[in-house]
């Protein structure tokens, strides 16, 4: 058996009369991973998981989940995955217990009482099992969505923006719970636009923007790779119109109408940058150094391009 | 691909559960409106209407028409409103994510609609017994044709529910297409009493064959030959089956 949970190749989606939501995306997630798709709203994260769950038809490409190609057997994939959607929606006629009993039935499970109880206890919903879904608070509905996705014991749990609009306390409760599920062996794919969430939960992540994967790798090494980069801001006595030719080969930016020059440093060029600055006729009155966080990297990879 | 019979049965159960919960609206109100029709048309017109072939009174003629009308409306409404409500509640996406094949979804909805249609039909028939004794000349024909009719209207409701974005559309189809075709298809009168030109137009109304067929099972006489009606009803059901099957397989209007 291969150790690949999700294998996506050349996945493209163009909505009717719409823009390209996914543009030739490749992605591989291993069994047992806790993986994040990180990106701003409208980046294509939901499109990607909605194709996996069957809500959206792909334009072309291949989706393989636990070795089954979606085109060969979409139903098998539906048995293997559990999806926690972004939008909260329940059948208003049913109670919590009934919602989960019907959900079990759809997966061919006749008697799932014990497991339903176990999941409800774990998600702290057991007191509400006979309550109608309309009587639940927002946070309880969110937890019921997770219960619903877990009730057939899927091998891959997909969480679409699980903590959007959720208070801090519930966010941490949910994090603890899904972390436990992952430690017990469940493969989890999470989409989020909160960097903090991806950092807290996932060992690997992909940064998605405008239908493309901009970067993929270990969360830690992505942070290390980019946090090695620093920026130095030089406050200048005289306003600068253009970057001196000595500094042309470095990544520079003129700010504040020319009174600040910002240069990006990485460990390999720091020394050269200082020498190059010394060789210019710039009159530096002050300077400051800032480290780039993954947040900056994320913003750089995504939002800035939207402005262009 | 393995089939998921218990999953399909669960969806069927949920659909039955849905109409049972609002039984006043789904079972009692059709009963009341049918008894009103019986009072308005039957009791007032019965004496002035001539007996039909075989000594069938107008009331005996009318009751099977009311039974069919109740079945058609309710089978149609069950699947169409269920789908439109699911779109409204955004639970429609569940149909795509649960591990049921399109044909299993189709059968679950159609069967639930059939159960509701049959319940309304039976309740309508029983409720008229104190007022009029309608013969049952051919029970197998009644069973076969009522199942076919309910299946056809369950499928039709499914198709309209998938197609329609709003309750408006669903109601428009019912008010501007179904109700006129049902009323003009011979629920209240025998097509044979119409002027010849109207008879010819009525022969183009697919529902006229359904109504005639089921009524033949009760009173033993029919306007069209039974075999013609059976073939016609069978083909209609098959076409609707293929249409909704195609809609569900391609994700028409549900999958983006």
XYZ file of C-alpha atoms in Angstrom:
564
model
C 0.000 0.000 0.000
C 1.239 3.433 -0.848
C 1.504 6.015 1.871
C -0.205 8.720 -0.200
C -3.573 9.953 1.015
C -4.266 12.653 -1.550
C -2.700 12.918 -4.955
C -3.862 15.796 -7.122
C -2.417 16.351 -10.571
C -2.969 19.194 -13.039
C -6.221 20.082 -11.357
C -7.958 22.948 -13.140
C -11.334 24.483 -12.539
C -12.992 27.214 -14.544
C -16.466 28.152 -13.330
C -19.117 28.944 -15.894
C -18.624 32.565 -17.013
C -16.137 32.864 -14.187
C -12.440 33.192 -13.670
C -9.980 30.368 -13.403
C -10.449 29.138 -9.833
C -7.733 26.501 -9.996
C -4.884 26.654 -12.441
C -3.032 23.393 -13.008
C -2.533 22.485 -9.356
C -0.430 19.560 -8.156
C -0.603 18.466 -4.535
C 0.419 15.419 -2.564
C -0.583 14.698 1.028
C 0.733 11.686 2.895
C -1.252 9.433 5.183
C -1.308 10.667 8.746
C -0.378 14.228 7.823
C -2.017 17.357 9.166
C -1.834 19.569 6.117
C -3.004 23.133 5.583
C -4.038 25.031 2.510
C -3.314 28.599 3.459
C -4.521 31.493 1.374
C -6.773 34.520 1.244
C -10.493 34.295 0.552
C -11.175 33.370 -3.034
C -7.767 31.773 -3.545
C -9.223 28.462 -4.674
C -8.866 26.476 -1.435
C -12.547 25.653 -1.148
C -12.787 24.837 -4.827
C -10.035 22.291 -4.369
C -11.708 20.498 -1.484
C -15.169 20.820 -3.018
C -13.867 18.950 -6.040
C -12.583 16.242 -3.697
C -15.917 15.962 -1.900
C -18.015 15.971 -5.071
C -19.658 19.380 -4.751
C -17.812 20.882 -7.674
C -16.976 19.347 -11.039
C -13.357 19.722 -12.088
C -12.609 21.112 -15.535
C -9.683 18.747 -15.932
C -6.936 17.006 -14.025
C -6.763 14.014 -11.729
C -7.877 13.507 -8.156
C -6.757 10.350 -6.435
C -7.642 9.667 -2.809
C -6.223 6.626 -1.006
C -5.378 5.164 -4.386
C -8.845 5.567 -5.907
C -9.220 7.823 -8.906
C -12.307 9.961 -8.573
C -13.390 9.198 -12.105
C -13.312 5.460 -11.479
C -15.260 5.365 -8.236
C -16.498 8.657 -6.737
C -18.604 6.782 -4.174
C -15.590 4.961 -2.704
C -13.945 8.354 -2.124
C -17.065 9.632 -0.377
C -16.805 6.721 2.070
C -13.163 7.565 2.735
C -13.515 11.274 3.444
C -15.468 13.368 5.909
C -15.957 17.034 5.123
C -16.657 19.840 7.560
C -18.063 22.523 5.279
C -17.591 26.227 5.723
C -21.304 27.006 5.632
C -23.422 25.762 8.516
C -26.529 23.977 7.302
C -28.688 21.332 8.929
C -32.045 19.770 8.333
C -34.151 21.913 10.691
C -36.618 19.092 11.348
C -34.079 16.849 13.057
C -32.486 16.666 16.492
C -28.741 16.336 17.008
C -29.079 12.589 17.594
C -31.311 12.087 14.534
C -28.986 14.147 12.354
C -26.136 11.801 13.239
C -28.271 8.655 12.935
C -29.374 9.586 9.419
C -25.831 10.551 8.531
C -24.631 7.112 9.716
C -27.395 5.467 7.694
C -26.301 7.190 4.491
C -22.972 5.455 4.937
C -24.692 2.108 5.330
C -24.182 1.921 9.108
C -27.273 0.435 10.734
C -26.521 0.867 14.404
C -24.046 3.534 15.325
C -25.407 4.513 18.752
C -22.230 3.845 20.692
C -19.979 5.755 18.348
C -22.465 8.630 18.095
C -22.393 8.879 21.860
C -18.603 8.762 21.940
C -18.312 11.575 19.382
C -20.949 13.674 21.156
C -19.134 13.270 24.459
C -15.806 14.215 22.883
C -17.295 17.296 21.282
C -19.136 18.243 24.443
C -22.534 17.993 22.783
C -23.981 15.062 24.690
C -26.314 17.305 26.726
C -27.790 18.573 23.475
C -28.425 15.253 21.781
C -32.206 15.654 21.878
C -32.187 19.325 20.980
C -33.345 20.440 17.540
C -30.555 21.689 15.324
C -32.168 25.122 15.252
C -31.817 25.470 19.027
C -28.024 25.163 18.941
C -25.668 28.089 19.351
C -23.206 28.924 16.585
C -20.361 27.122 18.314
C -22.461 24.014 18.919
C -23.503 23.942 15.272
C -19.858 24.108 14.297
C -19.121 21.130 16.579
C -22.104 19.218 15.216
C -20.713 19.707 11.706
C -17.502 18.058 12.880
C -19.444 15.216 14.498
C -21.338 14.719 11.247
C -18.112 14.515 9.268
C -16.608 11.963 11.664
C -19.597 9.700 12.170
C -18.619 7.160 9.476
C -14.996 7.026 10.653
C -13.404 8.538 7.557
C -9.711 8.105 6.760
C -9.345 11.738 5.700
C -10.975 14.641 7.471
C -11.330 17.858 5.500
C -11.931 21.037 7.470
C -12.956 24.061 5.429
C -12.229 27.201 7.442
C -13.285 25.461 10.660
C -12.754 28.427 12.926
C -14.007 31.275 10.762
C -16.169 33.427 13.005
C -15.513 31.287 16.073
C -14.500 32.767 19.439
C -11.019 32.232 20.826
C -12.036 29.676 23.443
C -13.884 27.430 21.002
C -11.060 27.810 18.503
C -8.615 26.355 21.006
C -11.020 23.589 22.025
C -11.398 22.603 18.370
C -7.661 22.739 17.808
C -7.033 20.434 20.746
C -9.656 18.004 19.487
C -8.466 17.815 15.886
C -4.873 17.509 17.066
C -5.932 14.482 19.092
C -7.662 12.984 16.057
C -4.516 13.466 14.006
C -2.345 11.893 16.706
C -4.679 8.884 16.609
C -3.805 8.481 12.918
C -6.423 10.469 11.028
C -5.161 12.365 7.997
C -6.403 15.930 8.121
C -6.585 18.597 5.450
C -7.406 22.073 6.653
C -8.092 25.242 4.746
C -7.640 28.512 6.512
C -6.770 32.099 5.981
C -5.462 32.399 9.527
C -1.732 31.952 9.498
C -1.762 31.319 13.229
C -4.035 28.330 12.727
C -1.841 26.740 10.089
C 1.266 27.330 12.211
C -0.341 25.903 15.323
C -1.685 22.732 13.752
C 0.109 21.723 10.604
C 3.547 20.306 9.959
C 3.234 20.981 6.253
C 1.327 23.576 4.334
C 0.732 24.964 0.896
C 0.239 28.646 0.255
C -2.515 29.061 -2.296
C -3.364 32.197 -4.205
C -5.330 32.952 -7.342
C -5.768 29.286 -8.126
C -2.099 28.400 -7.872
C 0.096 26.872 -5.215
C 2.753 29.495 -4.515
C 4.808 27.550 -2.026
C 4.603 24.178 -0.384
C 6.716 22.706 2.356
C 7.206 22.119 6.031
C 5.684 24.924 8.044
C 8.867 25.219 10.063
C 11.213 25.339 7.106
C 8.986 27.803 5.286
C 9.273 30.029 8.328
C 13.022 29.443 8.611
C 13.616 29.988 4.938
C 11.909 33.306 4.981
C 12.651 34.455 8.506
C 16.347 34.347 7.606
C 15.493 37.355 5.500
C 15.592 40.706 7.140
C 14.934 44.163 5.873
C 17.016 47.186 6.716
C 15.407 50.588 6.455
C 17.733 53.505 5.938
C 16.469 56.950 6.930
C 17.990 59.445 4.515
C 18.822 63.085 4.953
C 17.961 63.955 1.403
C 15.023 62.540 -0.455
C 15.943 59.853 -2.903
C 14.559 59.861 -6.461
C 16.038 56.602 -7.652
C 17.996 53.728 -6.198
C 21.764 54.266 -6.530
C 23.297 52.010 -9.179
C 25.529 50.316 -6.565
C 22.412 48.843 -4.987
C 20.703 47.759 -8.183
C 21.341 44.077 -7.695
C 19.558 43.978 -4.342
C 15.866 43.912 -3.554
C 15.074 47.521 -2.699
C 12.088 49.717 -2.174
C 11.795 53.497 -1.861
C 9.344 54.501 0.862
C 7.941 57.731 2.329
C 8.538 59.768 -0.825
C 12.201 58.892 -0.864
C 13.141 59.570 2.749
C 13.473 55.848 3.485
C 15.240 53.186 1.486
C 14.422 49.603 2.377
C 16.795 46.795 1.409
C 16.075 43.097 1.865
C 18.935 41.177 3.437
C 19.613 37.516 3.614
C 22.506 35.898 5.449
C 24.538 35.481 2.251
C 24.508 39.098 1.125
C 24.487 41.101 4.336
C 28.149 41.973 4.202
C 27.995 43.019 0.538
C 24.967 45.206 1.138
C 26.739 47.166 3.852
C 29.794 47.647 1.649
C 27.611 48.721 -1.244
C 25.757 51.234 0.901
C 29.119 52.626 2.059
C 30.162 53.103 -1.548
C 27.143 55.262 -2.352
C 26.828 58.946 -1.561
C 23.749 58.288 0.613
C 23.582 60.306 3.808
C 22.096 57.893 6.318
C 20.725 59.554 9.450
C 19.268 56.474 11.090
C 18.394 52.864 10.325
C 16.260 50.022 11.589
C 16.263 46.297 10.943
C 13.112 44.155 10.774
C 12.734 40.415 10.537
C 10.288 39.028 8.070
C 7.693 36.693 9.537
C 5.800 34.016 7.704
C 2.918 36.427 7.835
C 4.914 38.874 5.713
C 5.870 36.105 3.342
C 2.265 35.125 3.092
C 1.190 38.687 2.453
C 3.967 39.171 -0.037
C 3.037 36.028 -1.916
C -0.609 36.900 -2.010
C -2.006 40.348 -1.356
C 0.685 42.409 -3.059
C 0.033 40.707 -6.343
C -3.604 41.591 -6.142
C -2.747 45.249 -6.081
C -0.715 45.105 -9.267
C -18.820 0.405 -7.528
C -20.716 -1.210 -4.720
C -24.310 -0.318 -4.089
C -25.411 1.223 -0.842
C -28.933 -0.076 -0.360
C -29.121 0.785 3.311
C -27.929 4.315 2.527
C -30.665 4.716 -0.089
C -33.200 3.286 2.359
C -32.054 5.861 4.937
C -32.642 8.701 2.477
C -36.077 7.254 1.688
C -36.821 7.058 5.415
C -35.738 10.659 5.888
C -38.043 11.766 3.080
C -40.996 9.873 4.535
C -40.128 11.266 7.943
C -40.216 14.756 6.441
C -43.789 14.561 5.179
C -45.000 12.645 8.227
C -43.792 15.420 10.516
C -45.994 17.942 8.750
C -48.871 15.497 8.275
C -51.589 18.126 8.645
C -50.233 19.897 5.617
C -49.220 16.841 3.627
C -51.985 14.348 4.403
C -54.960 16.101 5.972
C -55.183 19.181 3.772
C -55.431 17.216 0.486
C -58.148 15.177 2.158
C -60.114 18.277 3.093
C -59.809 19.809 -0.365
C -60.923 16.555 -1.983
C -63.978 16.333 0.275
C -64.756 19.939 -0.674
C -64.606 19.015 -4.345
C -66.875 16.090 -3.613
C -69.356 18.413 -1.891
C -69.211 21.200 -4.469
C -69.222 19.186 -7.679
C -70.693 15.917 -6.549
C -73.532 16.681 -4.242
C -74.720 19.634 -6.345
C -74.330 18.092 -9.779
C -74.993 14.427 -9.024
C -78.746 14.561 -9.490
C -78.683 16.571 -12.703
C -76.007 14.402 -14.337
C -77.065 11.416 -16.434
C -75.733 7.979 -15.478
C -72.786 6.768 -17.497
C -72.354 3.378 -19.182
C -72.929 0.476 -16.842
C -75.065 2.488 -14.433
C -72.181 4.509 -12.995
C -73.399 7.631 -11.200
C -71.557 10.946 -11.421
C -70.302 10.599 -7.842
C -68.909 7.155 -8.582
C -67.227 8.686 -11.615
C -65.894 11.666 -9.665
C -64.301 9.858 -6.709
C -61.606 8.015 -8.733
C -60.783 11.375 -10.351
C -60.274 12.938 -6.919
C -58.143 9.977 -5.834
C -55.894 10.433 -8.892
C -55.697 14.183 -8.470
C -54.656 13.782 -4.837
C -51.971 11.282 -5.794
C -50.600 13.400 -8.642
C -50.416 16.616 -6.623
C -48.898 15.009 -3.554
C -46.354 12.815 -5.278
C -45.246 15.862 -7.277
C -45.139 18.166 -4.274
C -43.252 15.714 -2.103
C -40.126 15.492 -4.205
C -40.234 19.004 -5.651
C -40.674 20.796 -2.346
C -38.152 18.579 -0.601
C -35.483 19.493 -3.152
C -36.350 23.191 -3.193
C -36.400 23.342 0.628
C -33.023 21.590 0.668
C -31.714 24.233 -1.732
C -33.129 26.919 0.521
C -31.600 25.364 3.661
C -28.367 24.687 1.796
C -28.603 21.020 2.745
C -28.768 20.127 -0.953
C -24.990 19.697 -0.904
C -25.507 16.650 1.329
C -26.952 14.859 -1.697
C -23.604 15.242 -3.419
C -21.349 14.348 -0.517
C -23.133 11.274 0.862
C -21.990 8.035 -0.740
C -25.090 7.348 -2.802
C -25.083 6.812 -6.517
C -27.390 9.061 -8.555
C -29.793 6.199 -9.167
C -30.047 5.510 -5.428
C -30.920 9.154 -4.768
C -33.486 8.990 -7.559
C -35.159 5.874 -6.177
C -35.201 7.141 -2.596
C -36.987 10.367 -3.575
C -39.374 8.707 -6.001
C -40.316 5.984 -3.581
C -41.015 8.457 -0.773
C -43.182 10.511 -3.153
C -45.014 7.327 -4.156
C -45.695 6.433 -0.533
C -47.166 9.894 0.119
C -49.240 9.785 -3.086
C -50.603 6.332 -2.248
C -51.433 7.385 1.315
C -53.357 10.416 0.054
C -55.109 8.267 -2.563
C -56.156 5.628 -0.057
C -57.270 8.170 2.544
C -59.281 10.027 -0.114
C -61.001 6.836 -1.219
C -61.848 5.759 2.320
C -63.108 9.203 3.304
C -65.658 9.198 0.464
C -67.096 5.797 1.413
C -69.767 7.284 3.727
C -71.097 9.335 0.790
C -70.740 7.061 -2.173
C -69.867 3.428 -2.832
C -67.344 3.311 -5.641
C -66.879 -0.178 -7.076
C -63.427 -1.734 -7.397
C -63.726 -3.605 -10.688
C -60.066 -4.364 -11.314
C -57.779 -4.162 -8.280
C -54.539 -5.205 -10.040
C -55.113 -2.433 -12.602
C -55.724 0.084 -9.815
C -52.514 -0.944 -8.046
C -50.386 -0.984 -11.175
C -51.639 2.301 -12.554
C -51.550 4.146 -9.243
C -47.959 3.060 -8.672
C -47.002 4.154 -12.197
C -48.760 7.497 -11.791
C -47.161 8.184 -8.403
C -43.729 7.207 -9.661
C -44.170 9.448 -12.712
C -45.231 12.438 -10.618
C -42.555 11.778 -8.013
C -39.980 11.853 -10.817
C -41.557 14.945 -12.330
C -41.375 16.703 -8.962
C -37.737 15.691 -8.647
C -36.970 17.121 -12.095
C -38.784 20.390 -11.398
C -37.197 20.666 -7.939
C -33.717 20.258 -9.395
C -34.474 22.695 -12.210
C -36.267 25.348 -10.153
C -34.271 27.812 -8.136
C -37.153 29.118 -6.064
C -40.528 28.122 -4.728
C -41.939 30.443 -7.427
C -40.858 28.169 -10.232
C -42.255 25.109 -8.552
C -45.579 26.803 -7.912
C -45.649 28.222 -11.446
C -45.263 24.765 -12.958
C -48.004 23.467 -10.699
C -50.433 26.355 -11.284
C -49.893 26.996 -14.975
C -49.133 23.528 -16.305
C -50.038 20.684 -13.977
C -53.338 21.895 -12.555
C -54.819 22.876 -15.957
C -53.713 19.565 -17.477
C -55.137 17.611 -14.541
C -58.438 19.534 -14.521
C -58.793 19.313 -18.302
C -57.667 15.680 -18.321
C -61.028 14.442 -17.117
C -60.909 14.521 -13.339
C -64.390 16.065 -13.128
C -65.988 15.004 -16.386
C -65.834 12.251 -18.938
C -63.913 13.250 -22.040
C -66.604 11.529 -24.099
C -69.138 14.240 -23.235
C -66.943 16.922 -24.834
C -67.472 18.233 -28.371
C -65.376 16.272 -30.844
C -62.784 19.011 -31.378
C -62.117 19.214 -27.627
C -61.893 15.431 -27.435
C -59.117 15.524 -30.038
C -57.210 18.173 -28.087
C -57.715 16.233 -24.867
C -56.225 13.139 -26.498
C -52.924 15.077 -26.595
C -52.975 15.573 -22.822
C -50.735 12.910 -21.302
C -52.520 13.127 -17.957
C -55.854 12.222 -19.596
C -54.539 8.678 -20.167
C -53.389 8.337 -16.570
C -56.718 9.525 -15.217
C -58.675 7.328 -17.603
C -56.542 4.289 -16.789
C -56.889 4.437 -13.037
C -60.595 5.230 -13.255
C -61.078 2.181 -15.481
C -59.776 0.089 -12.603
C -62.565 1.407 -10.384
C -65.622 1.685 -12.637
C -64.686 -0.788 -15.361
C -65.193 1.486 -18.356
C -62.716 3.780 -20.104
C -62.527 6.409 -22.839
C -59.247 5.129 -24.299
C -58.352 1.464 -24.719
C -56.606 0.251 -21.557
C -53.603 -1.082 -23.469
C -53.054 2.297 -25.171
C -53.181 4.102 -21.818
C -50.846 1.581 -20.177
C -48.268 1.963 -22.924
C -48.609 5.715 -22.766
C -48.268 5.895 -18.975
C -45.373 3.441 -19.071
C -43.509 5.514 -21.661
C -44.121 8.761 -19.739
C -42.735 7.193 -16.579
C -39.722 5.863 -18.440
C -38.962 9.232 -20.063
C -39.168 10.995 -16.687
C -36.954 8.288 -15.202
C -34.322 8.859 -17.871
C -34.560 12.641 -17.564
C -34.111 12.785 -13.781
C -31.432 10.090 -13.963
C -29.511 12.249 -16.414
C -29.997 15.351 -14.248
C -28.622 13.602 -11.161
C -25.730 11.943 -12.987
C -24.542 15.193 -14.536
C -25.140 17.232 -11.386
C -27.459 19.505 -13.352
C -28.104 22.739 -11.392
C -26.770 21.179 -8.180
C -23.082 20.692 -8.851
C -21.134 23.794 -9.859
